[in-house]
């Protein structure tokens, strides 16, 4: 591969994602450094990689009429080269079609032979000449939504069954939008106004969040490279994720357990709300992720965080019974609420994963429940919108634990503009199409 060639680099990353189910976000920085991409080109490189993954099913629909054999019978690299080229011509205004076609043919010559480059050129020219096929040719509504919004059919069908076809399409459409860049201001050390002023002095375009009082939205610029971030006045976090600390409502001097804490965004929010008092015991099953929590606490100068490598299901082996005022179970989940940030997820997860994760989530709840004091609050949250991982897990737990009741006062603790999203039963389900945030579920459970 030629050093610095954006499209060749994108092809390599997409091949690794497809063959090895590698995570694209982990490969991006590594490739940018190894291939010595021009900093001016990294935006286009990232856009091609994420965009091609995000729109994969739609791109295949566009290409299929112009390829003589099924797309899955082509060599992987040829299929991906066609996808990323069509992605550029359909979705990116600033890439001239002739430039994208020329690059594709040159890469095909280099990686294959004259016959393959001719085929690639022929497919692209035919598509250019005859135009994109219409979604109206798809009569089955689930298939049409799946192709139009580039989601697996099993997922569209599942969401349609749970929320209706109209809502399923709205969720899928929202998943194709660019995620907002948001951060949380540590209002116990500074103010939102001071942070916004600091960011603007460094050339960033930022504003206060409409939904969360201590949140900001950055429309231009990189938060992690600012003075405010280095000083520990900011934490990168989605707005819906910030709601968890509101639902938990830790009080000064409380002892809090964050059972599945890495990378530490919610732990540090809880620690900030404790204003230097009490303690947050933050667990994660993976040792290398525990260090992420410690790094976050150190950067934010929070001294009331204790991070440990412990499987939450075995937490009762390490802590005394009824020793915590608050417990957070931000459970491992399918992540189907954050597809706009991690498009790989929709192609790698399956219905079996959802069922398996729901069982683990139930086991974690059972594992930490004995540690909660009477009158204490346990908050269960996930970044998925699937009912099997959310409502069903909570309902099963409430049925099996005699002293557990749904805390319907949770709404009173949420920021004013987010209260309307709460369901009639007292839980909170945020959808990706509600407020441009991630999809998220929160339930509060009280011990009698």
Short mmCIF file of C-alpha atoms in Angstrom, two decimals:
data_model
loop_
_atom_site.label_atom_id
_atom_site.label_comp_id
_atom_site.label_asym_id
_atom_site.label_seq_id
_atom_site.Cartn_x
_atom_site.Cartn_y
_atom_site.Cartn_z
CA UNK A 1 0.00 0.00 0.00
CA UNK A 2 1.25 3.48 -0.87
CA UNK A 3 2.04 5.59 2.17
CA UNK A 4 -0.50 8.35 2.58
CA UNK A 5 -3.13 7.03 0.15
CA UNK A 6 -6.46 7.70 1.86
CA UNK A 7 -8.57 5.22 -0.10
CA UNK A 8 -6.06 2.39 0.12
CA UNK A 9 -5.82 2.99 3.86
CA UNK A 10 -9.61 2.96 4.17
CA UNK A 11 -9.78 -0.28 2.18
CA UNK A 12 -7.28 -1.94 4.54
CA UNK A 13 -9.22 -0.90 7.65
CA UNK A 14 -12.54 -2.03 6.18
CA UNK A 15 -11.03 -5.39 5.22
CA UNK A 16 -9.82 -5.95 8.81
CA UNK A 17 -13.22 -4.97 10.18
CA UNK A 18 -15.02 -7.40 7.86
CA UNK A 19 -12.59 -10.33 8.13
CA UNK A 20 -11.62 -10.15 11.79
CA UNK A 21 -14.58 -8.24 13.22
CA UNK A 22 -12.02 -5.73 14.46
CA UNK A 23 -13.40 -2.48 15.89
CA UNK A 24 -13.02 0.34 13.40
CA UNK A 25 -12.39 3.04 16.03
CA UNK A 26 -9.37 1.10 17.35
CA UNK A 27 -7.94 0.70 13.85
CA UNK A 28 -8.38 4.31 12.75
CA UNK A 29 -5.70 6.00 14.87
CA UNK A 30 -3.29 3.11 14.37
CA UNK A 31 -3.66 3.38 10.58
CA UNK A 32 -3.38 7.18 10.55
CA UNK A 33 -0.03 6.91 12.36
CA UNK A 34 1.38 3.94 10.45
CA UNK A 35 0.38 5.18 7.00
CA UNK A 36 1.51 8.73 7.74
CA UNK A 37 -1.69 10.21 6.37
CA UNK A 38 -1.67 13.94 5.79
CA UNK A 39 -3.54 15.58 8.72
CA UNK A 40 -5.73 17.32 6.13
CA UNK A 41 -6.83 13.91 4.83
CA UNK A 42 -7.66 12.24 8.15
CA UNK A 43 -11.19 13.66 8.13
CA UNK A 44 -11.90 12.15 4.70
CA UNK A 45 -10.29 8.86 5.75
CA UNK A 46 -12.45 8.61 8.86
CA UNK A 47 -15.55 9.61 6.91
CA UNK A 48 -14.98 6.92 4.27
CA UNK A 49 -14.40 4.18 6.86
CA UNK A 50 -17.35 5.00 9.12
CA UNK A 51 -19.65 5.96 6.26
CA UNK A 52 -19.00 2.75 4.32
CA UNK A 53 -19.67 0.61 7.41
CA UNK A 54 -22.73 2.67 8.33
CA UNK A 55 -24.32 2.48 4.84
CA UNK A 56 -23.09 -1.02 3.92
CA UNK A 57 -26.47 -2.64 3.23
CA UNK A 58 -27.71 0.31 1.16
CA UNK A 59 -24.47 0.36 -0.85
CA UNK A 60 -24.85 -3.35 -1.61
CA UNK A 61 -28.42 -2.70 -2.79
CA UNK A 62 -27.13 0.01 -5.13
CA UNK A 63 -24.35 -2.20 -6.51
CA UNK A 64 -26.14 -5.55 -6.90
CA UNK A 65 -27.90 -4.89 -10.27
CA UNK A 66 -24.56 -4.01 -11.87
CA UNK A 67 -22.50 -7.00 -10.72
CA UNK A 68 -23.00 -10.23 -12.67
CA UNK A 69 -22.62 -12.54 -9.66
CA UNK A 70 -23.79 -12.12 -6.04
CA UNK A 71 -21.71 -9.53 -4.18
CA UNK A 72 -20.70 -12.07 -1.54
CA UNK A 73 -19.02 -14.16 -4.26
CA UNK A 74 -16.60 -11.34 -5.10
CA UNK A 75 -13.21 -11.17 -3.42
CA UNK A 76 -13.62 -9.27 -0.15
CA UNK A 77 -11.34 -6.44 -1.22
CA UNK A 78 -13.16 -5.96 -4.54
CA UNK A 79 -16.56 -5.80 -2.85
CA UNK A 80 -15.28 -3.33 -0.26
CA UNK A 81 -13.52 -1.21 -2.89
CA UNK A 82 -16.82 -0.90 -4.79
CA UNK A 83 -18.69 -0.03 -1.59
CA UNK A 84 -16.31 2.70 -0.47
CA UNK A 85 -16.24 4.21 -3.96
CA UNK A 86 -20.01 4.34 -4.27
CA UNK A 87 -20.20 5.73 -0.73
CA UNK A 88 -18.04 8.67 -1.77
CA UNK A 89 -20.05 9.42 -4.91
CA UNK A 90 -23.48 9.13 -3.26
CA UNK A 91 -22.90 10.62 0.20
CA UNK A 92 -19.92 13.00 -0.01
CA UNK A 93 -20.44 16.29 -1.85
CA UNK A 94 -16.82 17.36 -1.88
CA UNK A 95 -15.41 14.27 -3.61
CA UNK A 96 -15.56 14.54 -7.44
CA UNK A 97 -16.98 11.37 -8.99
CA UNK A 98 -14.15 11.14 -11.53
CA UNK A 99 -11.54 11.24 -8.75
CA UNK A 100 -13.25 8.45 -6.78
CA UNK A 101 -13.62 6.29 -9.92
CA UNK A 102 -10.02 6.88 -11.00
CA UNK A 103 -8.65 5.92 -7.59
CA UNK A 104 -10.80 2.77 -7.48
CA UNK A 105 -9.52 1.60 -10.86
CA UNK A 106 -5.90 2.32 -9.93
CA UNK A 107 -6.25 0.35 -6.66
CA UNK A 108 -7.91 -2.53 -8.56
CA UNK A 109 -5.02 -2.62 -11.05
CA UNK A 110 -2.50 -2.63 -8.25
CA UNK A 111 -4.15 -5.27 -6.05
CA UNK A 112 -5.58 -7.45 -8.81
CA UNK A 113 -5.11 -7.45 -12.54
CA UNK A 114 -6.40 -5.79 -15.70
CA UNK A 115 -9.56 -7.93 -15.74
CA UNK A 116 -10.58 -6.91 -12.22
CA UNK A 117 -9.85 -3.24 -12.82
CA UNK A 118 -12.00 -3.45 -15.97
CA UNK A 119 -14.83 -5.05 -14.02
CA UNK A 120 -14.62 -2.37 -11.30
CA UNK A 121 -14.63 0.37 -13.92
CA UNK A 122 -17.55 -1.25 -15.75
CA UNK A 123 -19.70 -1.59 -12.61
CA UNK A 124 -19.07 2.01 -11.57
CA UNK A 125 -19.74 3.38 -15.07
CA UNK A 126 -22.97 1.37 -15.39
CA UNK A 127 -24.21 2.66 -12.06
CA UNK A 128 -23.29 6.20 -13.13
CA UNK A 129 -25.11 5.80 -16.44
CA UNK A 130 -28.28 4.04 -15.21
CA UNK A 131 -28.63 5.67 -11.80
CA UNK A 132 -29.36 4.27 -8.33
CA UNK A 133 -32.08 1.61 -8.00
CA UNK A 134 -35.25 2.68 -6.16
CA UNK A 135 -36.23 1.43 -2.69
CA UNK A 136 -39.81 1.27 -3.95
CA UNK A 137 -38.97 -2.01 -5.68
CA UNK A 138 -38.87 -3.59 -2.21
CA UNK A 139 -42.40 -4.62 -1.26
CA UNK A 140 -41.76 -6.03 2.23
CA UNK A 141 -41.81 -3.05 4.66
CA UNK A 142 -39.20 -4.53 7.03
CA UNK A 143 -36.82 -5.25 4.15
CA UNK A 144 -37.40 -1.76 2.72
CA UNK A 145 -36.58 -0.07 6.05
CA UNK A 146 -33.55 -2.35 6.49
CA UNK A 147 -32.14 -1.54 3.04
CA UNK A 148 -33.02 2.16 3.07
CA UNK A 149 -31.47 2.74 6.50
CA UNK A 150 -28.77 0.08 6.22
CA UNK A 151 -29.66 -2.12 9.20
CA UNK A 152 -29.89 -5.92 9.51
CA UNK A 153 -33.42 -7.17 8.91
CA UNK A 154 -33.53 -9.11 12.19
CA UNK A 155 -32.89 -5.88 14.08
CA UNK A 156 -35.51 -3.85 12.20
CA UNK A 157 -38.05 -6.64 12.70
CA UNK A 158 -37.24 -6.80 16.41
CA UNK A 159 -37.64 -3.03 16.91
CA UNK A 160 -40.80 -3.00 14.78
CA UNK A 161 -42.30 -5.72 17.01
CA UNK A 162 -41.31 -3.83 20.16
CA UNK A 163 -42.12 -0.24 19.12
CA UNK A 164 -43.95 -0.34 15.76
CA UNK A 165 -42.67 0.10 12.20
CA UNK A 166 -42.81 3.90 12.24
CA UNK A 167 -40.69 4.16 15.39
CA UNK A 168 -38.29 1.48 14.13
CA UNK A 169 -37.67 3.47 10.95
CA UNK A 170 -37.17 6.68 12.95
CA UNK A 171 -34.58 4.93 15.17
CA UNK A 172 -32.76 3.48 12.16
CA UNK A 173 -32.75 6.85 10.37
CA UNK A 174 -31.37 8.60 13.47
CA UNK A 175 -28.60 6.00 13.65
CA UNK A 176 -27.29 7.30 10.31
CA UNK A 177 -26.69 10.82 11.62
CA UNK A 178 -23.39 12.09 12.97
CA UNK A 179 -23.23 11.88 16.78
CA UNK A 180 -22.90 15.09 18.73
CA UNK A 181 -19.64 15.81 20.52
CA UNK A 182 -20.61 16.51 24.12
CA UNK A 183 -18.84 16.89 27.46
CA UNK A 184 -19.65 17.31 31.12
CA UNK A 185 -18.36 20.32 33.07
CA UNK A 186 -17.25 19.68 36.64
CA UNK A 187 -19.40 22.43 38.11
CA UNK A 188 -17.87 21.90 41.55
CA UNK A 189 -14.57 23.28 40.24
CA UNK A 190 -15.63 25.75 37.56
CA UNK A 191 -18.69 27.01 35.69
CA UNK A 192 -20.14 26.20 32.28
CA UNK A 193 -19.66 29.85 31.25
CA UNK A 194 -15.95 29.78 32.17
CA UNK A 195 -15.36 26.56 30.27
CA UNK A 196 -17.21 27.82 27.19
CA UNK A 197 -15.15 31.02 27.25
CA UNK A 198 -11.93 29.00 27.53
CA UNK A 199 -12.91 26.73 24.63
CA UNK A 200 -13.83 29.66 22.40
CA UNK A 201 -10.48 31.30 23.10
CA UNK A 202 -8.88 28.13 21.72
CA UNK A 203 -10.99 28.34 18.56
CA UNK A 204 -13.68 25.76 19.37
CA UNK A 205 -17.34 26.31 18.61
CA UNK A 206 -19.28 25.23 21.69
CA UNK A 207 -22.56 25.94 23.47
CA UNK A 208 -24.43 24.85 26.56
CA UNK A 209 -26.59 21.76 26.24
CA UNK A 210 -30.31 22.26 25.91
CA UNK A 211 -31.05 19.19 28.04
CA UNK A 212 -28.44 18.79 30.81
CA UNK A 213 -27.39 21.83 32.92
CA UNK A 214 -23.69 20.89 33.22
CA UNK A 215 -23.30 19.59 29.65
CA UNK A 216 -21.83 21.38 26.64
CA UNK A 217 -22.05 20.58 22.93
CA UNK A 218 -18.96 21.12 20.79
CA UNK A 219 -19.77 21.74 17.13
CA UNK A 220 -16.22 22.34 15.94
CA UNK A 221 -12.87 21.38 17.46
CA UNK A 222 -11.49 18.52 19.53
CA UNK A 223 -12.35 18.55 23.24
CA UNK A 224 -9.57 16.20 24.32
CA UNK A 225 -6.87 18.62 23.13
CA UNK A 226 -8.09 21.66 25.10
CA UNK A 227 -6.69 23.30 28.24
CA UNK A 228 -10.02 22.78 30.03
CA UNK A 229 -9.81 19.04 29.43
CA UNK A 230 -6.19 18.86 30.57
CA UNK A 231 -7.07 20.82 33.71
CA UNK A 232 -9.72 18.27 34.64
CA UNK A 233 -12.67 20.59 34.14
CA UNK A 234 -14.28 18.44 31.44
CA UNK A 235 -15.22 14.83 30.82
CA UNK A 236 -16.29 13.60 27.38
CA UNK A 237 -19.68 11.95 27.84
CA UNK A 238 -23.01 11.70 26.04
CA UNK A 239 -25.92 13.63 27.51
CA UNK A 240 -28.11 10.56 28.04
CA UNK A 241 -25.27 8.87 29.90
CA UNK A 242 -25.14 11.84 32.29
CA UNK A 243 -28.71 11.12 33.40
CA UNK A 244 -27.54 8.09 35.35
CA UNK A 245 -25.94 10.14 38.13
CA UNK A 246 -29.15 12.18 38.38
CA UNK A 247 -31.21 9.00 38.76
CA UNK A 248 -28.78 7.66 41.39
CA UNK A 249 -28.82 10.97 43.31
CA UNK A 250 -25.80 10.34 45.59
CA UNK A 251 -25.80 12.40 48.79
CA UNK A 252 -22.72 13.81 50.55
CA UNK A 253 -20.83 11.14 52.55
CA UNK A 254 -22.63 8.29 50.75
CA UNK A 255 -20.78 5.08 49.97
CA UNK A 256 -21.50 4.15 46.34
CA UNK A 257 -20.79 1.02 44.33
CA UNK A 258 -20.34 1.38 40.55
CA UNK A 259 -20.43 -2.30 39.63
CA UNK A 260 -19.43 -2.15 35.93
CA UNK A 261 -17.52 1.11 35.89
CA UNK A 262 -14.97 1.29 33.04
CA UNK A 263 -13.99 3.60 31.46
CA UNK A 264 -15.18 5.70 34.40
CA UNK A 265 -17.44 8.44 32.99
CA UNK A 266 -20.30 7.72 35.38
CA UNK A 267 -17.97 6.96 38.31
CA UNK A 268 -16.39 10.40 38.02
CA UNK A 269 -19.78 12.08 37.66
CA UNK A 270 -20.92 10.40 40.88
CA UNK A 271 -17.65 11.34 42.61
CA UNK A 272 -18.13 14.97 41.54
CA UNK A 273 -21.65 14.99 42.95
CA UNK A 274 -20.25 13.74 46.29
CA UNK A 275 -18.10 16.94 46.34
CA UNK A 276 -15.07 15.24 47.81
CA UNK A 277 -16.98 13.35 50.53
CA UNK A 278 -17.95 9.65 50.75
CA UNK A 279 -16.49 7.06 48.39
CA UNK A 280 -17.15 5.46 45.04
CA UNK A 281 -15.99 1.85 44.74
CA UNK A 282 -15.66 1.21 41.02
CA UNK A 283 -15.38 -2.33 39.70
CA UNK A 284 -14.54 -3.82 36.35
CA UNK A 285 -13.90 -7.40 35.35
CA UNK A 286 -10.94 -6.43 33.12
CA UNK A 287 -7.67 -5.31 34.70
CA UNK A 288 -6.65 -3.03 31.82
CA UNK A 289 -9.97 -1.21 32.07
CA UNK A 290 -9.50 -0.58 35.78
CA UNK A 291 -6.51 1.58 34.88
CA UNK A 292 -8.80 3.68 32.63
CA UNK A 293 -10.96 4.49 35.66
CA UNK A 294 -7.89 5.37 37.72
CA UNK A 295 -6.56 7.62 34.96
CA UNK A 296 -9.87 9.48 34.73
CA UNK A 297 -10.06 9.99 38.51
CA UNK A 298 -6.46 11.24 38.57
CA UNK A 299 -6.97 13.70 35.70
CA UNK A 300 -10.10 15.08 37.39
CA UNK A 301 -8.34 15.18 40.79
CA UNK A 302 -11.03 13.07 42.44
CA UNK A 303 -9.71 11.42 45.60
CA UNK A 304 -12.87 9.57 46.60
CA UNK A 305 -12.67 6.89 43.86
CA UNK A 306 -11.41 3.35 44.56
CA UNK A 307 -11.09 1.18 41.44
CA UNK A 308 -10.74 -2.60 41.63
CA UNK A 309 -10.60 -5.58 39.29
CA UNK A 310 -13.65 -7.52 40.46
CA UNK A 311 -16.39 -9.43 38.66
CA UNK A 312 -19.58 -7.67 39.75
CA UNK A 313 -21.35 -11.03 40.03
CA UNK A 314 -18.94 -11.91 42.85
CA UNK A 315 -18.94 -8.49 44.56
CA UNK A 316 -20.45 -9.93 47.76
CA UNK A 317 -17.18 -11.83 48.32
CA UNK A 318 -15.34 -8.51 48.71
CA UNK A 319 -17.79 -6.15 50.45
CA UNK A 320 -19.92 -6.44 53.61
CA UNK A 321 -23.64 -7.07 53.30
CA UNK A 322 -25.77 -3.89 53.15
CA UNK A 323 -22.73 -1.59 53.07
CA UNK A 324 -23.70 0.72 50.18
CA UNK A 325 -26.13 3.65 50.13
CA UNK A 326 -26.30 3.60 46.35
CA UNK A 327 -25.42 1.01 43.71
CA UNK A 328 -25.08 1.58 39.98
CA UNK A 329 -25.26 -1.34 37.56
CA UNK A 330 -24.42 0.15 34.17
CA UNK A 331 -24.63 -3.31 32.71
CA UNK A 332 -22.66 -4.81 29.81
CA UNK A 333 -25.12 -4.75 26.91
CA UNK A 334 -25.49 -5.09 23.15
CA UNK A 335 -24.85 -1.35 22.69
CA UNK A 336 -27.68 -1.11 20.17
CA UNK A 337 -28.43 2.43 21.38
CA UNK A 338 -25.05 3.78 20.25
CA UNK A 339 -24.98 2.56 16.64
CA UNK A 340 -24.45 6.09 15.33
CA UNK A 341 -21.11 6.15 17.22
CA UNK A 342 -20.18 2.50 16.63
CA UNK A 343 -21.74 1.36 13.34
CA UNK A 344 -19.82 -1.94 13.47
CA UNK A 345 -22.19 -3.08 16.23
CA UNK A 346 -25.18 -3.57 13.97
CA UNK A 347 -23.27 -6.01 11.78
CA UNK A 348 -21.59 -7.97 14.58
CA UNK A 349 -24.40 -8.42 17.13
CA UNK A 350 -27.07 -11.11 16.91
CA UNK A 351 -30.29 -12.00 18.68
CA UNK A 352 -28.37 -14.68 20.59
CA UNK A 353 -26.06 -11.96 21.94
CA UNK A 354 -29.05 -10.04 23.26
CA UNK A 355 -30.39 -13.10 25.09
CA UNK A 356 -26.96 -14.02 26.48
CA UNK A 357 -26.34 -10.49 27.73
CA UNK A 358 -29.77 -10.31 29.37
CA UNK A 359 -28.83 -13.39 31.44
CA UNK A 360 -25.53 -11.78 32.50
CA UNK A 361 -27.33 -8.55 33.40
CA UNK A 362 -29.72 -10.51 35.64
CA UNK A 363 -26.81 -12.29 37.32
CA UNK A 364 -25.06 -8.97 38.06
CA UNK A 365 -28.20 -7.53 39.66
CA UNK A 366 -28.51 -10.61 41.87
CA UNK A 367 -24.81 -10.42 42.73
CA UNK A 368 -24.82 -6.84 44.03
CA UNK A 369 -28.32 -6.65 45.56
CA UNK A 370 -27.28 -8.01 49.02
CA UNK A 371 -24.79 -5.13 49.28
CA UNK A 372 -27.46 -2.40 49.21
CA UNK A 373 -28.62 -0.90 52.50
CA UNK A 374 -32.36 -0.94 53.34
CA UNK A 375 -33.81 2.26 51.92
CA UNK A 376 -30.94 2.44 49.42
CA UNK A 377 -31.30 2.91 45.67
CA UNK A 378 -29.95 0.71 42.88
CA UNK A 379 -29.88 2.19 39.38
CA UNK A 380 -29.84 -0.17 36.41
CA UNK A 381 -28.82 1.32 33.08
CA UNK A 382 -27.80 0.20 29.59
CA UNK A 383 -26.91 1.87 26.30
CA UNK A 384 -29.34 -0.30 24.39
CA UNK A 385 -32.99 0.12 23.44
CA UNK A 386 -33.90 -3.58 23.40
CA UNK A 387 -36.68 -4.54 25.79
CA UNK A 388 -35.19 -7.97 26.52
CA UNK A 389 -32.12 -6.29 28.01
CA UNK A 390 -34.09 -3.51 29.73
CA UNK A 391 -37.70 -3.91 30.82
CA UNK A 392 -37.60 -7.71 30.92
CA UNK A 393 -34.42 -7.81 33.03
CA UNK A 394 -35.87 -5.31 35.50
CA UNK A 395 -39.26 -7.05 35.63
CA UNK A 396 -37.65 -10.44 36.27
CA UNK A 397 -35.53 -8.97 39.05
CA UNK A 398 -38.51 -7.26 40.70
CA UNK A 399 -40.48 -10.50 40.55
CA UNK A 400 -37.73 -12.52 42.20
CA UNK A 401 -36.59 -10.06 44.90
CA UNK A 402 -39.22 -9.54 47.58
CA UNK A 403 -37.66 -6.33 48.96
CA UNK A 404 -37.14 -4.67 45.56
CA UNK A 405 -39.63 -2.06 44.32
CA UNK A 406 -39.46 0.22 41.30
CA UNK A 407 -38.57 3.72 42.49
CA UNK A 408 -41.17 5.86 40.75
CA UNK A 409 -39.74 9.05 42.26
CA UNK A 410 -36.79 8.86 39.83
CA UNK A 411 -38.50 11.39 37.55
CA UNK A 412 -38.24 14.07 40.25
CA UNK A 413 -34.46 13.78 40.14
CA UNK A 414 -34.01 14.19 36.39
CA UNK A 415 -33.22 17.51 34.66
CA UNK A 416 -36.46 19.33 33.86
CA UNK A 417 -36.41 18.86 30.07
CA UNK A 418 -35.69 15.13 30.27
CA UNK A 419 -38.59 14.28 32.60
CA UNK A 420 -41.02 14.03 29.70
CA UNK A 421 -39.16 11.01 28.34
CA UNK A 422 -39.94 8.86 31.36
CA UNK A 423 -42.43 6.05 30.84
CA UNK A 424 -45.68 5.69 32.76
CA UNK A 425 -44.18 2.93 34.88
CA UNK A 426 -41.31 5.11 36.10
CA UNK A 427 -38.41 3.94 33.94
CA UNK A 428 -36.61 6.05 31.34
CA UNK A 429 -36.02 4.96 27.74
CA UNK A 430 -34.18 7.48 25.59
CA UNK A 431 -34.23 6.70 21.86
CA UNK A 432 -31.58 7.90 19.37
CA UNK A 433 -34.26 9.90 17.54
CA UNK A 434 -35.55 11.69 20.67
CA UNK A 435 -32.91 14.33 21.40
CA UNK A 436 -29.95 13.55 19.09
CA UNK A 437 -28.43 11.69 22.05
CA UNK A 438 -27.46 8.04 22.39
CA UNK A 439 -30.17 5.48 23.09
CA UNK A 440 -30.26 4.72 26.80
CA UNK A 441 -32.35 2.95 29.46
CA UNK A 442 -32.50 3.76 33.17
CA UNK A 443 -34.51 2.23 36.00
CA UNK A 444 -34.22 2.95 39.73
CA UNK A 445 -34.98 0.19 42.24
CA UNK A 446 -35.41 0.79 45.97
CA UNK A 447 -34.78 -1.73 48.75
CA UNK A 448 -37.52 -1.75 51.38
#
